[in-house]
Short mmCIF file of C-alpha atoms in Angstrom, two decimals:
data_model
loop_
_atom_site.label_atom_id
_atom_site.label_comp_id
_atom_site.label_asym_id
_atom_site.label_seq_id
_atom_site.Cartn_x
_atom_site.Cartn_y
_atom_site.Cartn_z
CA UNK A 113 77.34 81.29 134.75
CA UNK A 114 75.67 84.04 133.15
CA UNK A 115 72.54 83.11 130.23
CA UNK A 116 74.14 84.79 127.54
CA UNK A 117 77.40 82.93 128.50
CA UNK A 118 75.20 79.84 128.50
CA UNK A 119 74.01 80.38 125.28
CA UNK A 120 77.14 81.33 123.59
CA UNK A 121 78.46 78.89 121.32
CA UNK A 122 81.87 77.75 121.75
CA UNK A 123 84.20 78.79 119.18
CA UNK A 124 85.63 76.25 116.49
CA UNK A 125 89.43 75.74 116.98
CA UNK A 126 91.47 77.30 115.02
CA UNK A 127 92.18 75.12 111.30
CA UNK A 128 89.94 72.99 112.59
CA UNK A 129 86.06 72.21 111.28
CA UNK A 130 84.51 72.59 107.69
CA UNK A 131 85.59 75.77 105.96
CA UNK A 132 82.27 77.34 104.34
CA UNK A 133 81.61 77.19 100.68
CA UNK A 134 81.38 81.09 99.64
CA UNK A 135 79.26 81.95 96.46
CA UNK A 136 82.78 81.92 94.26
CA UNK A 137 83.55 78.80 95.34
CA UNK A 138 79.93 77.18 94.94
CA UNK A 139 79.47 78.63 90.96
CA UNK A 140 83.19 77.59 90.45
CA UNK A 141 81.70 74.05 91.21
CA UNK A 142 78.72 74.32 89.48
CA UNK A 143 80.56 75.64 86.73
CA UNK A 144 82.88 72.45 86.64
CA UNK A 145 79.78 70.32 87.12
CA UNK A 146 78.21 72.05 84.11
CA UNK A 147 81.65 71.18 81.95
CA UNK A 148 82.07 67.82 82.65
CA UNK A 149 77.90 66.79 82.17
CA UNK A 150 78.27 68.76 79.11
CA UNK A 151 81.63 66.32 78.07
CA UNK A 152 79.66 63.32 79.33
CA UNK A 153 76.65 64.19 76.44
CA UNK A 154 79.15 64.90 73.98
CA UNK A 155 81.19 61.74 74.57
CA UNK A 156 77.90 59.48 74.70
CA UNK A 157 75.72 61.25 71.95
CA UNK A 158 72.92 61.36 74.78
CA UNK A 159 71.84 64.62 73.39
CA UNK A 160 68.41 64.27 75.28
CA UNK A 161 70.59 64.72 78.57
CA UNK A 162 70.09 68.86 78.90
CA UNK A 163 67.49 69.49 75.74
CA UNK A 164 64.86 71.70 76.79
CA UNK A 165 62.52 69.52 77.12
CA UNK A 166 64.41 67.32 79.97
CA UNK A 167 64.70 70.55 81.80
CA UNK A 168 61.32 71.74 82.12
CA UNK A 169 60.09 68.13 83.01
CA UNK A 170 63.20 68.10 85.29
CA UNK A 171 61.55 71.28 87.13
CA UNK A 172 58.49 69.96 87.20
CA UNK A 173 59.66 67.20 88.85
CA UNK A 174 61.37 68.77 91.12
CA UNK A 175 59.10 71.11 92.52
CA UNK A 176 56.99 68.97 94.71
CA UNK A 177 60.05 67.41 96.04
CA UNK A 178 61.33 70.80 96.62
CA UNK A 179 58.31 72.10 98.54
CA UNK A 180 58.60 68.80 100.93
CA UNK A 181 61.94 69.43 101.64
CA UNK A 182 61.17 73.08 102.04
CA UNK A 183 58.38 72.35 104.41
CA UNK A 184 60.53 69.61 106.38
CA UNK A 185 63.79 72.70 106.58
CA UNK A 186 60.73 74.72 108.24
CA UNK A 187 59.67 71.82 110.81
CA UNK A 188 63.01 70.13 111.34
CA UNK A 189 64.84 74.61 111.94
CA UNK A 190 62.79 74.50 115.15
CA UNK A 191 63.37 70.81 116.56
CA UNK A 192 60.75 69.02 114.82
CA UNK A 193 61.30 65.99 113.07
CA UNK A 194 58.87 65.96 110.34
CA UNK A 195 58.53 62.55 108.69
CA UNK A 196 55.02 63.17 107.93
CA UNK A 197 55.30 65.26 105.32
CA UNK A 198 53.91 62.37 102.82
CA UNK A 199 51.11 62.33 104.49
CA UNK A 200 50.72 66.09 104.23
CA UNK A 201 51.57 65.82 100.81
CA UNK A 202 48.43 63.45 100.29
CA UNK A 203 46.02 65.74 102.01
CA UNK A 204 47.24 68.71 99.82
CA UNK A 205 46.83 66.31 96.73
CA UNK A 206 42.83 65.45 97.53
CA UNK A 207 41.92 68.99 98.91
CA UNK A 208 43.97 70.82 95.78
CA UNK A 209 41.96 68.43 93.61
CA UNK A 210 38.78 68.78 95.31
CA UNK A 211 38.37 72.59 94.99
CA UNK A 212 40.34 72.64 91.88
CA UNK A 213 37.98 71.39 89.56
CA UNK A 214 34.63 73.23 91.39
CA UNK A 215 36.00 76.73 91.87
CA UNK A 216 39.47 76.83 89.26
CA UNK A 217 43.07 75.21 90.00
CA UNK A 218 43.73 78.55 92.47
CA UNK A 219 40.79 77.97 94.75
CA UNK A 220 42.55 74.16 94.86
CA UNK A 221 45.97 75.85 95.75
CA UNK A 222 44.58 77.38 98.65
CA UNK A 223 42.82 74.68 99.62
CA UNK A 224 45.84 72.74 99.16
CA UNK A 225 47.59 74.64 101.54
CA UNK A 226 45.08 74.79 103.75
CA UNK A 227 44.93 70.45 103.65
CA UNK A 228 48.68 69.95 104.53
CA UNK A 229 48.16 72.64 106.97
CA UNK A 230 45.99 70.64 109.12
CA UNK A 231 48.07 67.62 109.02
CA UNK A 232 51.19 69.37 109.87
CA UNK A 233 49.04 71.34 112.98
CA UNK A 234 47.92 68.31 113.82
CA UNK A 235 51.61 66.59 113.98
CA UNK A 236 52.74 70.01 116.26
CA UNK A 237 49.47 69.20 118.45
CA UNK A 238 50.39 65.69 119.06
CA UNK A 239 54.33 66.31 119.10
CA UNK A 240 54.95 69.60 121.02
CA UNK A 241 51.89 69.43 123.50
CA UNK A 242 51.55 65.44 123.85
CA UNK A 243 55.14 64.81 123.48
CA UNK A 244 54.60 61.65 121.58
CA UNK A 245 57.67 60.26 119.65
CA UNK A 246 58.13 62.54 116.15
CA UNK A 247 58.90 59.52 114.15
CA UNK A 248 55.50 57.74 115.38
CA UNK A 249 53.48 60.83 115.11
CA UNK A 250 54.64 61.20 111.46
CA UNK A 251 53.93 57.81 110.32
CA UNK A 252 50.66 57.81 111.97
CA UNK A 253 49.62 60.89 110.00
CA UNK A 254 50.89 58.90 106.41
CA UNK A 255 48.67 56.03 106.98
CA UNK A 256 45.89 58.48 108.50
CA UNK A 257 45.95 60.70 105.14
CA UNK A 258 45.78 58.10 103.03
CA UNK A 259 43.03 55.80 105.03
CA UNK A 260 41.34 59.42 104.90
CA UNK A 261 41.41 60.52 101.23
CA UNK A 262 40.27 57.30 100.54
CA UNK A 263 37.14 57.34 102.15
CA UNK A 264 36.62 61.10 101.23
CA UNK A 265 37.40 59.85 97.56
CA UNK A 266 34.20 57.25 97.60
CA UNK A 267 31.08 60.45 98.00
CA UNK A 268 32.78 63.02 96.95
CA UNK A 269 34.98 61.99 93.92
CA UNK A 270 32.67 59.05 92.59
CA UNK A 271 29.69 60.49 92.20
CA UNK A 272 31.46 63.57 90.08
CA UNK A 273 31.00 63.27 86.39
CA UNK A 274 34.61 62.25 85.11
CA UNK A 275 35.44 60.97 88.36
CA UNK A 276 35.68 57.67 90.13
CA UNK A 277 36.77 56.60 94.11
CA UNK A 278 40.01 56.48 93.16
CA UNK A 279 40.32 59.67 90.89
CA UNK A 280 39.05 63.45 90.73
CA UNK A 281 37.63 64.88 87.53
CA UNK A 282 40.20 66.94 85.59
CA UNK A 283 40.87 70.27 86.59
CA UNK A 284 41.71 73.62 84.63
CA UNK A 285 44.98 74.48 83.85
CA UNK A 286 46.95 77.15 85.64
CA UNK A 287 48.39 79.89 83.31
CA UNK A 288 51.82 79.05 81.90
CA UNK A 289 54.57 81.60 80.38
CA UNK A 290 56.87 81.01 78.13
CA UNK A 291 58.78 83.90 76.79
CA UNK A 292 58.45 84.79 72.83
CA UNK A 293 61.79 85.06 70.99
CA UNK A 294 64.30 83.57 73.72
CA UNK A 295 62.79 80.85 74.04
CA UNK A 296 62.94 79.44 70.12
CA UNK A 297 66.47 81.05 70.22
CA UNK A 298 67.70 78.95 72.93
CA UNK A 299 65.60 75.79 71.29
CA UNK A 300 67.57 76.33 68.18
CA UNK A 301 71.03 77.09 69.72
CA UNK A 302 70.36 73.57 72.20
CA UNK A 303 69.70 71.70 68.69
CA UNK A 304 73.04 72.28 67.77
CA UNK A 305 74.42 70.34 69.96
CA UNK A 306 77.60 72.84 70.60
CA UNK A 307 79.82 71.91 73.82
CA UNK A 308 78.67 73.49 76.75
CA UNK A 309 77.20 76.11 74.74
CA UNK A 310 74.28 73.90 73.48
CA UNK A 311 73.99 72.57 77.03
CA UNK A 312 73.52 75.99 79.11
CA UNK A 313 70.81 76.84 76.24
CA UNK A 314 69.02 73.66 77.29
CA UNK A 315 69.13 74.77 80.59
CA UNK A 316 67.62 78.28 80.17
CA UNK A 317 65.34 77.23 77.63
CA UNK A 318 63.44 75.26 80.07
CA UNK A 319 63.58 78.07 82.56
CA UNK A 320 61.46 79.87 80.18
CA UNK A 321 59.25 77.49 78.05
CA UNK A 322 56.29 76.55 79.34
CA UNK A 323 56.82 77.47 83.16
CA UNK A 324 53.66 77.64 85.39
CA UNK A 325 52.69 80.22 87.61
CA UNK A 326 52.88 77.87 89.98
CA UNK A 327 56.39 77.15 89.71
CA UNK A 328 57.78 80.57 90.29
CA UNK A 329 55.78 80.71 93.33
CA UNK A 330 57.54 77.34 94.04
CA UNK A 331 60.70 78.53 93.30
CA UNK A 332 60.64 82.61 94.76
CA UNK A 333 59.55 80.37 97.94
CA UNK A 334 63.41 79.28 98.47
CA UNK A 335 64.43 82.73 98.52
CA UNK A 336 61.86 83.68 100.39
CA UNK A 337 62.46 81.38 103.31
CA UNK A 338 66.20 81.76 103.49
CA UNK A 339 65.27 85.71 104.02
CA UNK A 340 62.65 84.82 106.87
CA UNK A 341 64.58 82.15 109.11
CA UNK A 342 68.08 84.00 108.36
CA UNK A 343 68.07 87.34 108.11
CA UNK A 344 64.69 88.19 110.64
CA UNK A 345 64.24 88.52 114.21
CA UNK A 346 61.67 85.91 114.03
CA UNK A 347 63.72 83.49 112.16
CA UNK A 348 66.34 83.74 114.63
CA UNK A 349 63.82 82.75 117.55
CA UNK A 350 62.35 79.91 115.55
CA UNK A 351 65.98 78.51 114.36
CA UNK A 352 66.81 79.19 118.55
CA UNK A 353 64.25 76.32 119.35
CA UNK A 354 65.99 73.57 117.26
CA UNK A 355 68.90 74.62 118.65
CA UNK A 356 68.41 74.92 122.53
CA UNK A 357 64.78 75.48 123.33
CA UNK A 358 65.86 76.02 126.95
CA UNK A 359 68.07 79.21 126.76
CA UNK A 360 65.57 80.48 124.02
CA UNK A 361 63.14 80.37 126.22
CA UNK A 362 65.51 81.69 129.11
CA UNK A 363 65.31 84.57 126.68
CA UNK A 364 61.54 84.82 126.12
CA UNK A 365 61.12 83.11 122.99
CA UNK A 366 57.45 81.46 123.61
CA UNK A 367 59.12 78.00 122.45
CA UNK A 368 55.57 76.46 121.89
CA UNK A 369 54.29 78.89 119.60
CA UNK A 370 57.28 79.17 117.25
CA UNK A 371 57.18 75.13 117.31
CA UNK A 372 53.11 75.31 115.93
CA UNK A 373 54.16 77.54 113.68
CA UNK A 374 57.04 76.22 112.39
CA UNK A 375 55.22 72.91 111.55
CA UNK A 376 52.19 74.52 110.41
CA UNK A 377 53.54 76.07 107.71
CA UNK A 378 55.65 72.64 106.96
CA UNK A 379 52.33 71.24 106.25
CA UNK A 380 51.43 73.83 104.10
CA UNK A 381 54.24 74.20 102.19
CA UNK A 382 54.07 69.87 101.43
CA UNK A 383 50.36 70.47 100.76
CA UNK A 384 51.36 72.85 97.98
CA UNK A 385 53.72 70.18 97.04
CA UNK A 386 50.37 67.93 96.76
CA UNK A 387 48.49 70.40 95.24
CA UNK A 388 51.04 71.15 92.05
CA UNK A 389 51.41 67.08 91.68
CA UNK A 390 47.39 67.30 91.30
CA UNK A 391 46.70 70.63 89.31
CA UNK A 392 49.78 71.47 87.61
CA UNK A 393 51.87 68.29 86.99
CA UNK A 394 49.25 65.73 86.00
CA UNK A 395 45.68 68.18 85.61
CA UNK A 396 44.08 65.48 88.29
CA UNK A 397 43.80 64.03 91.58
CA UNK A 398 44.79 60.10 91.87
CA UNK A 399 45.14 57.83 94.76
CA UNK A 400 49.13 56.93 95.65
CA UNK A 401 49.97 59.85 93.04
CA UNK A 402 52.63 61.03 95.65
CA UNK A 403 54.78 58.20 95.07
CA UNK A 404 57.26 58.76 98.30
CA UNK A 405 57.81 62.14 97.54
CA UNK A 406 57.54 63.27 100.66
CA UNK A 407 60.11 61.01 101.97
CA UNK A 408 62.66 61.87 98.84
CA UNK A 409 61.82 65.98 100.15
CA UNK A 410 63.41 64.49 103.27
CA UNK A 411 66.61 63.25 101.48
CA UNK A 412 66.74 66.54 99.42
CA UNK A 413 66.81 68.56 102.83
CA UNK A 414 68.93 66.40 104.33
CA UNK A 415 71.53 66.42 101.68
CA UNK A 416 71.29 70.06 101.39
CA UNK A 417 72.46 70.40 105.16
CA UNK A 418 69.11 72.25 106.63
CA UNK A 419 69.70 74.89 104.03
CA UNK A 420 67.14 75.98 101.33
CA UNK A 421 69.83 76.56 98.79
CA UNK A 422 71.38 73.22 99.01
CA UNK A 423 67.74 71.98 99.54
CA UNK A 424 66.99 73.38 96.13
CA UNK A 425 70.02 71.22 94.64
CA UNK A 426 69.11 68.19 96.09
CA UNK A 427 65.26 68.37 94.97
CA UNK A 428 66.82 69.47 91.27
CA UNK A 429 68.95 66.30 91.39
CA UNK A 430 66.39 64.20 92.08
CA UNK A 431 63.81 65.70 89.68
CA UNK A 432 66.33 65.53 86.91
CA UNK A 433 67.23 61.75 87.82
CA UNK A 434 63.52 61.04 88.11
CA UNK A 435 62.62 62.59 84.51
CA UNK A 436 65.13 60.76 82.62
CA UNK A 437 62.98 57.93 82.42
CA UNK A 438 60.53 60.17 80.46
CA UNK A 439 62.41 60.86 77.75
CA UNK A 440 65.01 58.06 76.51
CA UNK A 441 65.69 56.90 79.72
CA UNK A 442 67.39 53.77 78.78
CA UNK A 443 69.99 56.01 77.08
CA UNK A 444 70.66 58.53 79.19
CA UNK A 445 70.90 56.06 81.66
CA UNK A 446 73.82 54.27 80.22
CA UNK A 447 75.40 58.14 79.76
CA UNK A 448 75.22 58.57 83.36
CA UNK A 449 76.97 55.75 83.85
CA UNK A 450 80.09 57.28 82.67
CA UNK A 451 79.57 60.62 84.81
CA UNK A 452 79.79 58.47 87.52
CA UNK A 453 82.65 56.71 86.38
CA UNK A 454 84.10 60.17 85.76
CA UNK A 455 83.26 61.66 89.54
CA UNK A 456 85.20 58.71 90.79
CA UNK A 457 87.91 59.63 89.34
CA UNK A 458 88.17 63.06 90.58
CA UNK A 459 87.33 61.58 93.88
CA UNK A 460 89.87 58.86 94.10
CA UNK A 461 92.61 62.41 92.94
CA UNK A 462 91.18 64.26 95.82
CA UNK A 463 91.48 61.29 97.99
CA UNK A 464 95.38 60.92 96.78
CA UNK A 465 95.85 64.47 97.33
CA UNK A 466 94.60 64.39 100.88
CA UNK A 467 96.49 61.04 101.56
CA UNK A 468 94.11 58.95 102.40
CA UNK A 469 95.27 55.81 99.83
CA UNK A 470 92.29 52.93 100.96
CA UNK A 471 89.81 55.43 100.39
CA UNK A 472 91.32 56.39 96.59
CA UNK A 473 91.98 52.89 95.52
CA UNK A 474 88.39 52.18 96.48
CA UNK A 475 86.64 55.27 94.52
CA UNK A 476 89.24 53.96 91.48
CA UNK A 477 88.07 50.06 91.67
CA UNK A 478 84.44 51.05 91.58
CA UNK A 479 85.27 54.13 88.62
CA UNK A 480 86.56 50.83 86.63
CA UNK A 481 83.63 49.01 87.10
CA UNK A 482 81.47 51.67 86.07
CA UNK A 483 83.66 52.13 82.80
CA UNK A 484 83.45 48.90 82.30
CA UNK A 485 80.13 48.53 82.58
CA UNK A 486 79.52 51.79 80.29
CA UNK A 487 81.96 50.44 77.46
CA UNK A 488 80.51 46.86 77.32
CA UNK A 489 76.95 47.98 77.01
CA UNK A 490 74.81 49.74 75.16
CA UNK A 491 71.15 50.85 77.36
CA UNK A 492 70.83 49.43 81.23
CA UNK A 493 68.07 47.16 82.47
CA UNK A 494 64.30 48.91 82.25
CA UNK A 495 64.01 48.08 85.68
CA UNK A 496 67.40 50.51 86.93
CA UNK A 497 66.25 52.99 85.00
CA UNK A 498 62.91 52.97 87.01
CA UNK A 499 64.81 52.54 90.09
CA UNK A 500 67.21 56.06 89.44
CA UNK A 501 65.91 58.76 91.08
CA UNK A 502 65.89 56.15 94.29
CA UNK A 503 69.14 54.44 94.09
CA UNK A 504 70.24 58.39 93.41
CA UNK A 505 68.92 59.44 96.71
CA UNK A 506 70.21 56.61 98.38
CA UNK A 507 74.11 57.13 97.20
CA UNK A 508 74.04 61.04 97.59
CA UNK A 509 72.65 60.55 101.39
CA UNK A 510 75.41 58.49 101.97
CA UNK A 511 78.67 60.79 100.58
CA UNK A 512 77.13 63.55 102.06
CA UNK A 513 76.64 62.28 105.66
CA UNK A 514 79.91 63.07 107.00
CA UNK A 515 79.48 66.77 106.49
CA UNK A 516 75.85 66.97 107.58
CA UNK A 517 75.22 69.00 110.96
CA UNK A 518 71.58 69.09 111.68
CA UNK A 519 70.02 71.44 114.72
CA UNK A 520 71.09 70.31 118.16
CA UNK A 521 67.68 69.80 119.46
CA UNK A 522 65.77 68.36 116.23
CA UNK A 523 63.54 65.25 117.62
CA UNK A 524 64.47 66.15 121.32
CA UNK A 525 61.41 65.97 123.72
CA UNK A 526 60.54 69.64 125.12
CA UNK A 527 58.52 70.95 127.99
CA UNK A 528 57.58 74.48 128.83
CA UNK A 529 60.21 75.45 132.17
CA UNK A 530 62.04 72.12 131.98
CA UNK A 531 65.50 74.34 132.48
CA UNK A 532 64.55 75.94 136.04
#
């Protein structure tokens, strides 16, 4: 059998498989989504839900979580399993901090970077040349960056005016834009509280009030690695080694190199995650300020199928889950409640339509119980409210695992001429 025979993948069979989601389809749904949250605020009075406010904290949020799951797509596209992003995170949190507040919060991006980069090299030296187990690797690099920026912490941090072993002095803040005019506008038109209309002004407003530099780097980074590993000749050879690092390198791809790479810049890309948490999100460096972020990056990529678009959603979900404890949590809370009594609903239809009965009369018991619950109270328990963004992560990992197809080699041992 010929190598490009080999390598060929065989073709689906005909109306069989997932059909793709095109772009129509995808802003039809978001579209939808947008209607019904909007009907869910109006219904509740949870105003709060899309003000402008709860969107720019939302993106905040969700940027570091974003960046982790951005860094773990990089890793995971050419067969490495990347649980250590955490750890990466941590190192990118102490080294952004560290130069941050000597040399200015850009000087701590790089170094930032540069922090996670080292822990994610250090995951493709003991992973791709040693061979060790990904999962082990990756928890041995959380506990090591954290046993490490702790004892870093007590000479370098503690004896820094403002500082102390378990915190970095405060550090300058990076420039943020907010555009004159449009923004008030859309403050005033979300104030109204207008169906829909007041919601997509929430929205927008906090796309342009108050947005660090930061962030658009964060963000212009999704588009920017969707171009790379999709539409380049060296994304195709990195995506080939999560795939079948074999024929690749039946082909000439130097399967090592893309690997280092490839988790290289995962590191970086969680340090940066570390490094916004520390310079733009809180202004300093504390210990445990990661707070399994890393891990929920994991979900977010996960859920969003090894893509960075549905990557993006996934961190934005979990951001805007994770803020609503900022700002009246306990009632938006409750309001969610009814969305989810509402997506139920539409999934026990679907489920009807599709004629599979056990499945609809379950998604319809638990939408009752989740009316229920919404009608006979009035806030949920401090302690769910806390416990959203997780319990979110948790249910959206499993309804989304049946369609999930991750690369065919991701976590598989490799070594160089193991074909011949």
């Amino acid at each position: 059998m010929s190598t490009a025979a080999a390598t060929k993948p065989s073709a689906a069979p005909k109306g069989g498989g997932r059909r793709k989601l095109t772009l129509p389809w995808i802003m039809l749904i978001v579209a939808a989504g947008l209607v019904l949250f909007s009907l869910v605020r109006v219904v509740s009075g949870a105003n709060d839900l899309t003000s402008v406010g709860q969107v720019s904290g939302a993106l905040q949020l969700a940027v570091p979580i974003g960046l982790a799951g951005l860094g773990g797509l990089w890793a995971e596209r050419a067969g490495v399993v990347n649980i250590g992003l955490e750890g990466m995170m941590v190192l990118g949190t102490w080294f952004g901090a560290w130069a941050g507040y000597q040399w200015g919060p850009w000087t701590g991006v790089l170094f930032g970077l540069v922090g996670g980069a080292i822990g994610g090299l250090l995951h493709a030296i003991i992973t791709v040349t040693f061979n060790v187990n990904h999962i082990v690797s990756g928890v041995a690099i959380n506990i090591l960056a954290v046993g490490f920026t702790q004892y870093l912490s007590n000479f370098t941090f503690a004896e820094a005016p403002g500082g102390s072993s378990k915190q970095s002095p405060r550090i300058d803040e990076i420039t943020k834009i907010t555009i004159p005019g449009l923004s008030d506008w859309l403050q005033d038109l979300q104030a109204k509280h207008w169906f829909l209309i007041s919601d997509l002004a929430g929205i927008l407003g906090g796309l342009v009030t108050n947005l660090s530099l930061l962030t658009v780097v964060a963000i212009l980074l999704i588009p920017a690695t969707w171009w790379i590993l999709w539409r380049t000749a060296f994304g195709l050879r990195l995506r080939s080694c999560g795939e079948n690092p074999v024929a690749a390198e039946s082909l000439g791809v130097n399967v090592y190199k893309y690997k280092y790479i490839a988790v290289t810049v995962s590191g970086a890309l969680a340090g940066l995650g570390g490094a916004f948490l520390a310079i733009v999100a809180t202004g300093i460096y504390q210990e445990g300020q990661t707070g399994g972020r890393g891990y929920i990056g994991l979900a977010a990529m996960i859920f969003g199928n090894w893509m960075p678009g549905g990557m993006a959603l996934g961190a934005g979900l979990f951001g805007f889950t994770d803020s609503l404890k900022l700002r009246g949590g306990a009632e938006n809370v409750h309001a969610l409640l009814l969305l989810v009594a509402l997506l139920l609903v539409i999934a026990a239809l679907w489920q009807l339509y599709k004629k599979k009965y056990v499945v609809a009369v379950v998604s319809a018991a638990f939408s009752a119980v989740f009316f229920l619950w919404y009608a006979l109270t009035d806030e949920v328990p401090s302690q769910f409210v806390d416990a959203a963004p997780y319990v979110t992560t948790l249910l959206v990992l499993a309804l989304s695992a049946q369609r999930l197809r991750m690369p065919k080699a991701d976590g598989l041992p490799y070594r160089k001429g193991q074909g011949k």
